[in-house]
Amino acid sequence: MTVDFDGFLDGALARLHAEDRYRTFIDIERRRGDFPHARWRHPDGSERPITVWCGNDYLGMGQHPAVIAAMHDAIEAAGAGSGGTRNISGTTVFHKRLEAELADLHGKEAALLFTSAYVANDATLSTLPRLFPGLIIYSDSLNHASMIEGVRRNGGAKRIFRHNDLAHLRDLLAADDPATPKLIAFESVYSMDGDFGPIGAICDLAEEFGALTYLDEVHAVGMYGPRGGGVAERDGLMGRIDIINGTLGKAFGVMGGYIAASARMADAIRSYAPGFIFTTSLPPAIAAGAAASVAHLKTDQALRDRHQEAARVLKLRLKGLGLPIIDHGTHIVPVIVGDARHTKLLSDMLLEQFGIYVQPINYPTVPRGTERLRFTPSPVHGPDEIDRLVKAMDRLWAHCALNRAEQAG
């Protein structure tokens, strides 16, 4: 009997199309020095100018002269690739320099590089039960997919607490054996709603119940705190966090992920995590560019201030139109549409008619009925770009006859 594998694939893709959840890549060409503007290679073969409003290069550091110069210098010095895993010829002076910058950024003894923050979360969280037999991980229900996957794969016990619900977390901690190793995994900024995690209160619970703390600062590093160390630095809490996860691909504008922790913790993860051991290390040029970006942002508070101001202005103007935005005081600006078809339609019309690129966010990334457009303003989205976006959203919201409200949350 022949199995119709193609039929299975066709059916799986057809379900996504039927639910308006099929994701389409658009081909864009970024040009150095012109961000957030880019060129869109239209399916008809033409090229059109667009403004990117959904990028994660939050501060435009992917275009910064210091970052680009460091990458050029590293290519000239070391060539393209790293040549191996970290254990087998893939550790260079560039990797060590970057890890030292990151450890210093977070006030930790050590940092450990991974190829992405996803891999860092997955590899670390799935390895911890091997280091702490019987470990129970308490995970926020809205943690990123990488954290969920790491917790799922580790083979240990897990408890899921309702999002930012300290009473529920306390009940779960209190119900388990006090002698059992425990770890609380949560985020500082949750990227879909743009809300903050209660870091201090969770640290209090961790101390009360003898638990380790694992904080994902992916959407905060570079952007919060006097040196860009994240929300934990801003709030004076870095010393109370045992493991901090961060990315080099968002505010730092390059690529890669990491954890920062005690030297003993980093050494143990380095020695046991398959996601670290068996992966080719980052190219030296990537590590050099990231190190330059981290070093620069330790001193560029003005860039962080302009970023927050751009987010504040955009939220204020969208609220003035009565659009249902979520505003928890972070730099992320979600506009709730509440329907997958309309979300994709708005995204398509913004791109085709106004040259504004924002990707629709649908299930399973967010719950059904909360589909949204998520805007990520940067310091280089100026008054003209904001004005064009606000006017386009006003027209299209009316065109689609969508409801207006004061704000969604």
Short mmCIF file of C-alpha atoms in Angstrom, two decimals:
data_model
loop_
_atom_site.label_atom_id
_atom_site.label_comp_id
_atom_site.label_asym_id
_atom_site.label_seq_id
_atom_site.Cartn_x
_atom_site.Cartn_y
_atom_site.Cartn_z
CA MET A 1 0.00 0.00 0.00
CA THR A 2 1.29 3.43 -0.93
CA VAL A 3 0.97 6.23 1.59
CA ASP A 4 -0.08 9.54 0.08
CA PHE A 5 2.45 11.76 1.85
CA ASP A 6 1.81 14.66 -0.53
CA GLY A 7 -1.88 14.43 0.29
CA PHE A 8 -1.12 14.81 4.00
CA LEU A 9 1.02 17.88 3.29
CA ASP A 10 -1.64 19.40 1.04
CA GLY A 11 -4.26 18.85 3.73
CA ALA A 12 -2.13 20.44 6.45
CA LEU A 13 -1.47 23.52 4.34
CA ALA A 14 -5.10 23.74 3.22
CA ARG A 15 -6.21 23.91 6.87
CA LEU A 16 -4.00 26.94 7.43
CA HIS A 17 -5.38 28.65 4.33
CA ALA A 18 -8.98 27.89 5.39
CA GLU A 19 -8.37 29.48 8.81
CA ASP A 20 -6.55 32.51 7.31
CA ARG A 21 -3.46 31.46 9.25
CA TYR A 22 -1.15 30.68 6.33
CA ARG A 23 1.98 32.81 6.70
CA THR A 24 3.52 34.46 3.69
CA PHE A 25 7.12 35.60 3.45
CA ILE A 26 7.76 38.86 1.70
CA ASP A 27 11.13 39.52 0.09
CA ILE A 28 12.68 42.70 1.42
CA GLU A 29 16.04 44.28 0.73
CA ARG A 30 17.48 46.31 3.58
CA ARG A 31 19.96 48.97 2.60
CA ARG A 32 22.63 50.08 5.02
CA GLY A 33 21.90 53.45 6.55
CA ASP A 34 18.30 53.55 5.32
CA PHE A 35 16.52 51.62 8.08
CA PRO A 36 13.53 51.48 8.75
CA HIS A 37 13.07 51.93 5.00
CA ALA A 38 13.65 49.01 2.66
CA ARG A 39 12.74 47.71 -0.77
CA TRP A 40 10.00 45.12 -1.28
CA ARG A 41 10.38 42.75 -4.18
CA HIS A 42 6.77 42.43 -5.27
CA PRO A 43 5.52 39.12 -6.73
CA ASP A 44 4.98 40.90 -10.06
CA GLY A 45 8.74 41.49 -10.27
CA SER A 46 8.73 45.17 -9.38
CA GLU A 47 10.52 46.78 -6.44
CA ARG A 48 8.63 49.10 -4.13
CA PRO A 49 9.75 51.25 -1.19
CA ILE A 50 8.38 50.20 2.19
CA THR A 51 8.75 51.13 5.85
CA VAL A 52 9.32 48.19 8.20
CA TRP A 53 7.12 48.44 11.31
CA CYS A 54 7.44 44.90 12.68
CA GLY A 55 11.19 44.38 12.91
CA ASN A 56 12.95 43.26 16.07
CA ASP A 57 16.02 45.43 15.42
CA TYR A 58 14.45 47.68 18.01
CA LEU A 59 17.20 50.31 18.15
CA GLY A 60 18.51 50.11 14.58
CA MET A 61 21.85 48.71 15.81
CA GLY A 62 22.03 46.40 12.79
CA GLN A 63 22.87 49.56 10.85
CA HIS A 64 25.21 51.16 13.39
CA PRO A 65 28.67 52.10 12.03
CA ALA A 66 30.47 50.67 15.08
CA VAL A 67 28.78 47.29 14.62
CA ILE A 68 29.42 47.14 10.88
CA ALA A 69 33.07 48.20 11.30
CA ALA A 70 33.66 45.51 13.94
CA MET A 71 32.20 42.86 11.65
CA HIS A 72 34.34 43.97 8.71
CA ASP A 73 37.47 43.90 10.87
CA ALA A 74 36.66 40.41 12.15
CA ILE A 75 36.09 39.07 8.63
CA GLU A 76 39.43 40.46 7.55
CA ALA A 77 41.13 38.99 10.60
CA ALA A 78 39.44 35.58 10.90
CA GLY A 79 37.47 34.83 7.74
CA ALA A 80 33.86 33.75 7.52
CA GLY A 81 32.98 30.78 9.73
CA SER A 82 34.13 29.69 13.18
CA GLY A 83 35.33 26.32 11.96
CA GLY A 84 33.65 24.13 14.52
CA THR A 85 31.75 23.70 17.74
CA ARG A 86 32.88 25.59 20.82
CA ASN A 87 34.55 22.41 22.09
CA ILE A 88 36.32 21.63 18.82
CA SER A 89 38.19 24.63 17.41
CA GLY A 90 35.16 26.97 17.41
CA THR A 91 36.07 29.14 20.39
CA THR A 92 37.88 32.31 19.32
CA VAL A 93 38.95 35.53 20.96
CA PHE A 94 35.77 37.09 19.51
CA HIS A 95 33.53 34.64 21.35
CA LYS A 96 35.38 35.12 24.62
CA ARG A 97 35.24 38.92 24.25
CA LEU A 98 31.49 38.83 23.67
CA GLU A 99 30.85 36.55 26.64
CA ALA A 100 32.89 38.90 28.83
CA GLU A 101 30.82 41.88 27.63
CA LEU A 102 27.58 40.04 28.39
CA ALA A 103 28.68 38.85 31.83
CA ASP A 104 29.62 42.45 32.65
CA LEU A 105 26.32 43.74 31.28
CA HIS A 106 24.31 41.55 33.66
CA GLY A 107 26.68 41.68 36.64
CA LYS A 108 27.31 37.94 36.47
CA GLU A 109 30.48 35.88 36.71
CA ALA A 110 30.00 34.31 33.28
CA ALA A 111 27.96 34.21 30.11
CA LEU A 112 27.50 31.43 27.59
CA LEU A 113 26.78 31.99 23.89
CA PHE A 114 24.28 30.03 21.79
CA THR A 115 23.24 30.39 18.16
CA SER A 116 19.92 31.96 19.21
CA ALA A 117 17.97 32.84 22.32
CA TYR A 118 15.52 30.09 21.38
CA VAL A 119 18.33 27.54 21.52
CA ALA A 120 19.64 29.09 24.73
CA ASN A 121 16.25 28.69 26.43
CA ASP A 122 15.57 25.23 25.06
CA ALA A 123 19.06 23.88 25.77
CA THR A 124 19.34 25.34 29.26
CA LEU A 125 15.86 24.51 30.54
CA SER A 126 16.01 20.99 29.14
CA THR A 127 19.41 20.40 30.76
CA LEU A 128 18.75 21.72 34.27
CA PRO A 129 16.98 18.55 35.56
CA ARG A 130 20.14 16.60 34.72
CA LEU A 131 22.04 18.95 37.01
CA PHE A 132 19.40 19.08 39.76
CA PRO A 133 17.71 15.66 40.03
CA GLY A 134 14.02 15.93 40.83
CA LEU A 135 13.88 19.58 39.77
CA ILE A 136 10.40 21.10 39.44
CA ILE A 137 10.11 24.01 37.01
CA TYR A 138 7.34 26.56 37.60
CA SER A 139 6.64 28.23 34.26
CA ASP A 140 4.47 31.25 33.46
CA SER A 141 1.61 30.26 31.15
CA LEU A 142 2.59 32.91 28.59
CA ASN A 143 6.27 32.04 28.41
CA HIS A 144 7.85 31.95 24.96
CA ALA A 145 7.65 28.76 22.88
CA SER A 146 11.38 28.17 23.41
CA MET A 147 10.90 28.06 27.17
CA ILE A 148 7.84 25.83 26.86
CA GLU A 149 9.77 23.44 24.63
CA GLY A 150 12.74 23.33 26.96
CA VAL A 151 10.53 22.60 29.95
CA ARG A 152 8.58 19.98 27.99
CA ARG A 153 11.67 18.14 26.79
CA ASN A 154 13.54 17.99 30.06
CA GLY A 155 11.66 14.97 31.37
CA GLY A 156 11.23 16.52 34.80
CA ALA A 157 8.25 17.81 36.69
CA LYS A 158 6.62 21.08 35.72
CA ARG A 159 3.95 23.37 37.08
CA ILE A 160 2.28 26.05 34.94
CA PHE A 161 1.10 29.13 36.81
CA ARG A 162 -1.42 31.61 35.42
CA HIS A 163 0.22 34.58 33.75
CA ASN A 164 1.74 36.94 36.33
CA ASP A 165 -0.50 35.37 39.00
CA LEU A 166 1.58 35.46 42.16
CA ALA A 167 -1.09 33.86 44.33
CA HIS A 168 -1.32 30.89 41.98
CA LEU A 169 2.47 30.57 41.88
CA ARG A 170 2.61 30.65 45.68
CA ASP A 171 -0.03 27.91 45.93
CA LEU A 172 1.92 25.69 43.53
CA LEU A 173 5.20 26.25 45.36
CA ALA A 174 3.62 25.59 48.74
CA ALA A 175 2.05 22.34 47.56
CA ASP A 176 5.40 20.70 46.73
CA ASP A 177 7.97 19.12 49.02
CA PRO A 178 10.19 21.88 50.49
CA ALA A 179 13.24 19.67 49.99
CA THR A 180 12.68 19.30 46.22
CA PRO A 181 14.82 21.52 43.95
CA LYS A 182 12.72 24.24 42.33
CA LEU A 183 13.12 26.83 39.58
CA ILE A 184 10.77 29.63 38.47
CA ALA A 185 10.97 30.50 34.77
CA PHE A 186 9.41 33.74 33.55
CA GLU A 187 9.95 36.79 31.31
CA SER A 188 10.58 40.47 31.94
CA VAL A 189 8.66 41.71 28.87
CA TYR A 190 6.02 39.49 27.26
CA SER A 191 6.18 40.31 23.58
CA MET A 192 2.60 39.71 22.45
CA ASP A 193 0.84 42.01 24.95
CA GLY A 194 3.90 44.05 25.88
CA ASP A 195 3.42 43.66 29.64
CA PHE A 196 6.05 43.34 32.37
CA GLY A 197 6.64 40.35 34.61
CA PRO A 198 6.61 41.05 38.39
CA ILE A 199 10.32 40.33 38.82
CA GLY A 200 10.73 41.56 42.39
CA ALA A 201 7.68 39.72 43.71
CA ILE A 202 8.73 36.49 42.00
CA CYS A 203 12.21 36.83 43.51
CA ASP A 204 10.56 37.19 46.93
CA LEU A 205 8.68 33.94 46.41
CA ALA A 206 11.82 32.23 45.12
CA GLU A 207 13.70 33.20 48.27
CA GLU A 208 10.82 32.14 50.50
CA PHE A 209 10.58 28.69 48.91
CA GLY A 210 14.27 28.17 48.10
CA ALA A 211 13.83 28.25 44.33
CA LEU A 212 16.20 29.30 41.56
CA THR A 213 15.08 32.07 39.19
CA TYR A 214 15.32 31.99 35.38
CA LEU A 215 14.49 35.26 33.63
CA ASP A 216 14.06 35.72 29.88
CA GLU A 217 15.06 39.33 29.05
CA VAL A 218 14.95 38.86 25.27
CA HIS A 219 12.61 41.81 24.64
CA ALA A 220 14.34 44.04 27.19
CA VAL A 221 18.13 43.75 26.85
CA GLY A 222 19.66 46.85 25.33
CA MET A 223 16.48 48.86 25.89
CA TYR A 224 15.93 49.04 29.66
CA GLY A 225 18.27 49.86 32.51
CA PRO A 226 21.06 52.46 32.67
CA ARG A 227 23.40 50.22 30.64
CA GLY A 228 20.82 48.20 28.72
CA GLY A 229 20.91 45.23 31.06
CA GLY A 230 17.14 44.85 30.90
CA VAL A 231 14.23 45.35 33.26
CA ALA A 232 16.04 43.53 36.07
CA GLU A 233 18.83 46.11 35.83
CA ARG A 234 16.33 48.98 35.67
CA ASP A 235 14.68 47.74 38.85
CA GLY A 236 17.94 46.89 40.65
CA LEU A 237 17.16 43.17 40.70
CA MET A 238 19.88 41.51 38.60
CA GLY A 239 21.66 40.20 41.68
CA ARG A 240 18.54 38.26 42.67
CA ILE A 241 18.26 36.41 39.35
CA ASP A 242 20.19 33.14 39.00
CA ILE A 243 20.04 32.75 35.21
CA ILE A 244 19.32 35.53 32.70
CA ASN A 245 18.53 34.70 29.09
CA GLY A 246 18.99 37.29 26.36
CA THR A 247 19.25 37.72 22.61
CA LEU A 248 21.72 39.42 20.30
CA GLY A 249 19.20 39.50 17.44
CA LYS A 250 16.80 42.17 18.66
CA ALA A 251 18.00 45.38 20.33
CA PHE A 252 21.63 44.47 19.68
CA GLY A 253 20.84 44.09 15.98
CA VAL A 254 22.97 41.05 15.15
CA MET A 255 22.35 37.34 15.88
CA GLY A 256 22.69 34.82 18.68
CA GLY A 257 21.52 34.19 22.22
CA TYR A 258 23.06 33.64 25.61
CA ILE A 259 22.64 32.98 29.28
CA ALA A 260 24.39 34.90 32.05
CA ALA A 261 24.87 33.22 35.42
CA SER A 262 27.43 32.13 37.97
CA ALA A 263 30.64 30.65 36.60
CA ARG A 264 29.67 27.28 38.07
CA MET A 265 26.23 27.34 36.43
CA ALA A 266 27.60 28.37 33.03
CA ASP A 267 30.28 25.69 33.22
CA ALA A 268 27.71 23.00 34.01
CA ILE A 269 25.39 24.03 31.16
CA ARG A 270 28.40 24.21 28.80
CA SER A 271 29.38 20.71 29.80
CA TYR A 272 25.96 19.02 29.65
CA ALA A 273 23.67 20.82 27.17
CA PRO A 274 23.51 19.07 23.76
CA GLY A 275 22.21 22.28 22.19
CA PHE A 276 25.53 23.88 23.07
CA ILE A 277 27.92 20.96 22.67
CA PHE A 278 26.87 19.81 19.21
CA THR A 279 26.28 23.16 17.46
CA THR A 280 28.76 25.07 15.31
CA SER A 281 29.59 28.30 17.09
CA LEU A 282 28.65 31.74 15.83
CA PRO A 283 30.88 33.15 13.07
CA PRO A 284 33.60 35.43 14.49
CA ALA A 285 32.20 38.43 12.60
CA ILE A 286 28.80 37.95 14.25
CA ALA A 287 30.39 37.72 17.69
CA ALA A 288 32.50 40.81 17.02
CA GLY A 289 29.54 42.85 15.81
CA ALA A 290 27.44 41.79 18.79
CA ALA A 291 30.23 42.68 21.22
CA ALA A 292 30.52 46.13 19.65
CA SER A 293 26.75 46.61 19.93
CA VAL A 294 26.62 45.54 23.58
CA ALA A 295 29.55 47.79 24.44
CA HIS A 296 28.00 50.76 22.63
CA LEU A 297 24.58 50.42 24.24
CA LYS A 298 26.09 50.36 27.72
CA THR A 299 26.68 54.10 27.25
CA ASP A 300 23.97 55.28 24.80
CA GLN A 301 21.04 56.20 27.03
CA ALA A 302 19.95 58.84 24.50
CA LEU A 303 19.13 56.10 21.98
CA ARG A 304 17.02 54.28 24.58
CA ASP A 305 15.21 57.52 25.40
CA ARG A 306 14.39 58.18 21.73
CA HIS A 307 13.10 54.63 21.41
CA GLN A 308 10.72 55.03 24.34
CA GLU A 309 9.58 58.39 23.02
CA ALA A 310 8.73 56.92 19.60
CA ALA A 311 6.67 54.19 21.28
CA ARG A 312 4.92 56.73 23.52
CA VAL A 313 3.98 58.98 20.60
CA LEU A 314 2.69 56.10 18.45
CA LYS A 315 0.54 54.74 21.29
CA LEU A 316 -0.83 58.19 22.06
CA ARG A 317 -1.83 58.83 18.47
CA LEU A 318 -3.40 55.41 17.94
CA LYS A 319 -5.37 55.82 21.17
CA GLY A 320 -6.54 59.18 19.86
CA LEU A 321 -8.16 57.37 16.94
CA GLY A 322 -9.95 55.04 19.32
CA LEU A 323 -8.04 52.00 18.07
CA PRO A 324 -8.00 49.09 20.55
CA ILE A 325 -4.34 49.01 21.55
CA ILE A 326 -2.77 47.30 24.53
CA ASP A 327 -0.54 49.64 26.55
CA HIS A 328 1.39 48.26 29.50
CA GLY A 329 4.12 50.89 29.28
CA THR A 330 6.61 48.93 27.18
CA HIS A 331 7.93 49.63 23.68
CA ILE A 332 5.63 47.06 22.03
CA VAL A 333 2.43 48.39 20.44
CA PRO A 334 -0.21 45.68 19.78
CA VAL A 335 -3.42 46.73 17.99
CA ILE A 336 -6.12 44.13 18.54
CA VAL A 337 -8.14 43.18 15.44
CA GLY A 338 -9.71 40.04 16.88
CA ASP A 339 -10.18 38.14 13.63
CA ALA A 340 -7.59 36.28 11.54
CA ARG A 341 -9.08 37.25 8.17
CA HIS A 342 -9.28 40.95 8.95
CA THR A 343 -5.81 40.94 10.48
CA LYS A 344 -4.29 39.54 7.31
CA LEU A 345 -6.41 41.85 5.16
CA LEU A 346 -5.20 44.90 7.07
CA SER A 347 -1.61 43.72 6.80
CA ASP A 348 -1.95 43.16 3.04
CA MET A 349 -3.59 46.53 2.44
CA LEU A 350 -1.03 48.41 4.53
CA LEU A 351 1.70 46.87 2.41
CA GLU A 352 0.07 47.16 -1.02
CA GLN A 353 -1.54 50.57 -0.65
CA PHE A 354 0.73 52.42 1.79
CA GLY A 355 4.11 50.69 1.70
CA ILE A 356 3.84 49.85 5.41
CA TYR A 357 5.03 46.38 6.42
CA VAL A 358 3.59 44.85 9.59
CA GLN A 359 3.11 41.11 9.89
CA PRO A 360 -0.23 39.72 11.14
CA ILE A 361 -0.03 37.89 14.48
CA ASN A 362 -2.53 35.03 14.59
CA TYR A 363 -3.18 31.77 16.46
CA PRO A 364 -1.26 29.84 17.78
CA THR A 365 1.09 32.73 18.61
CA VAL A 366 -1.84 34.45 20.33
CA PRO A 367 -5.23 33.04 21.40
CA ARG A 368 -8.06 33.00 18.85
CA GLY A 369 -10.10 36.17 19.03
CA THR A 370 -7.06 38.27 19.98
CA GLU A 371 -5.40 38.38 16.55
CA ARG A 372 -3.45 41.58 16.14
CA LEU A 373 -1.01 43.80 14.33
CA ARG A 374 2.07 44.33 16.48
CA PHE A 375 4.06 47.49 15.78
CA THR A 376 7.63 47.90 17.00
CA PRO A 377 8.66 51.57 16.71
CA SER A 378 12.34 52.42 16.84
CA PRO A 379 14.39 55.60 17.35
CA VAL A 380 14.61 55.97 13.55
CA HIS A 381 10.85 55.90 13.02
CA GLY A 382 10.47 59.65 12.90
CA PRO A 383 7.41 61.94 12.90
CA ASP A 384 6.82 61.46 9.17
CA GLU A 385 6.81 57.66 9.40
CA ILE A 386 4.52 57.74 12.43
CA ASP A 387 2.17 60.20 10.72
CA ARG A 388 1.89 58.03 7.60
CA LEU A 389 1.21 54.93 9.69
CA VAL A 390 -1.47 56.58 11.84
CA LYS A 391 -3.30 58.01 8.83
CA ALA A 392 -3.17 54.66 7.02
CA MET A 393 -4.53 52.82 10.06
CA ASP A 394 -7.35 55.35 10.41
CA ARG A 395 -8.44 54.91 6.79
CA LEU A 396 -8.19 51.13 6.73
CA TRP A 397 -9.91 50.68 10.10
CA ALA A 398 -12.85 52.63 8.70
CA HIS A 399 -12.69 50.75 5.40
CA CYS A 400 -12.96 47.42 7.20
CA ALA A 401 -15.71 48.78 9.49
CA LEU A 402 -13.89 47.63 12.61
CA ASN A 403 -14.90 48.72 16.09
CA ARG A 404 -13.10 51.49 17.89
CA ALA A 405 -12.55 51.67 21.62
CA GLU A 406 -10.58 53.64 24.16
CA GLN A 407 -7.99 50.87 24.53
CA ALA A 408 -7.85 47.10 24.94
CA GLY A 409 -5.87 46.93 28.14
#
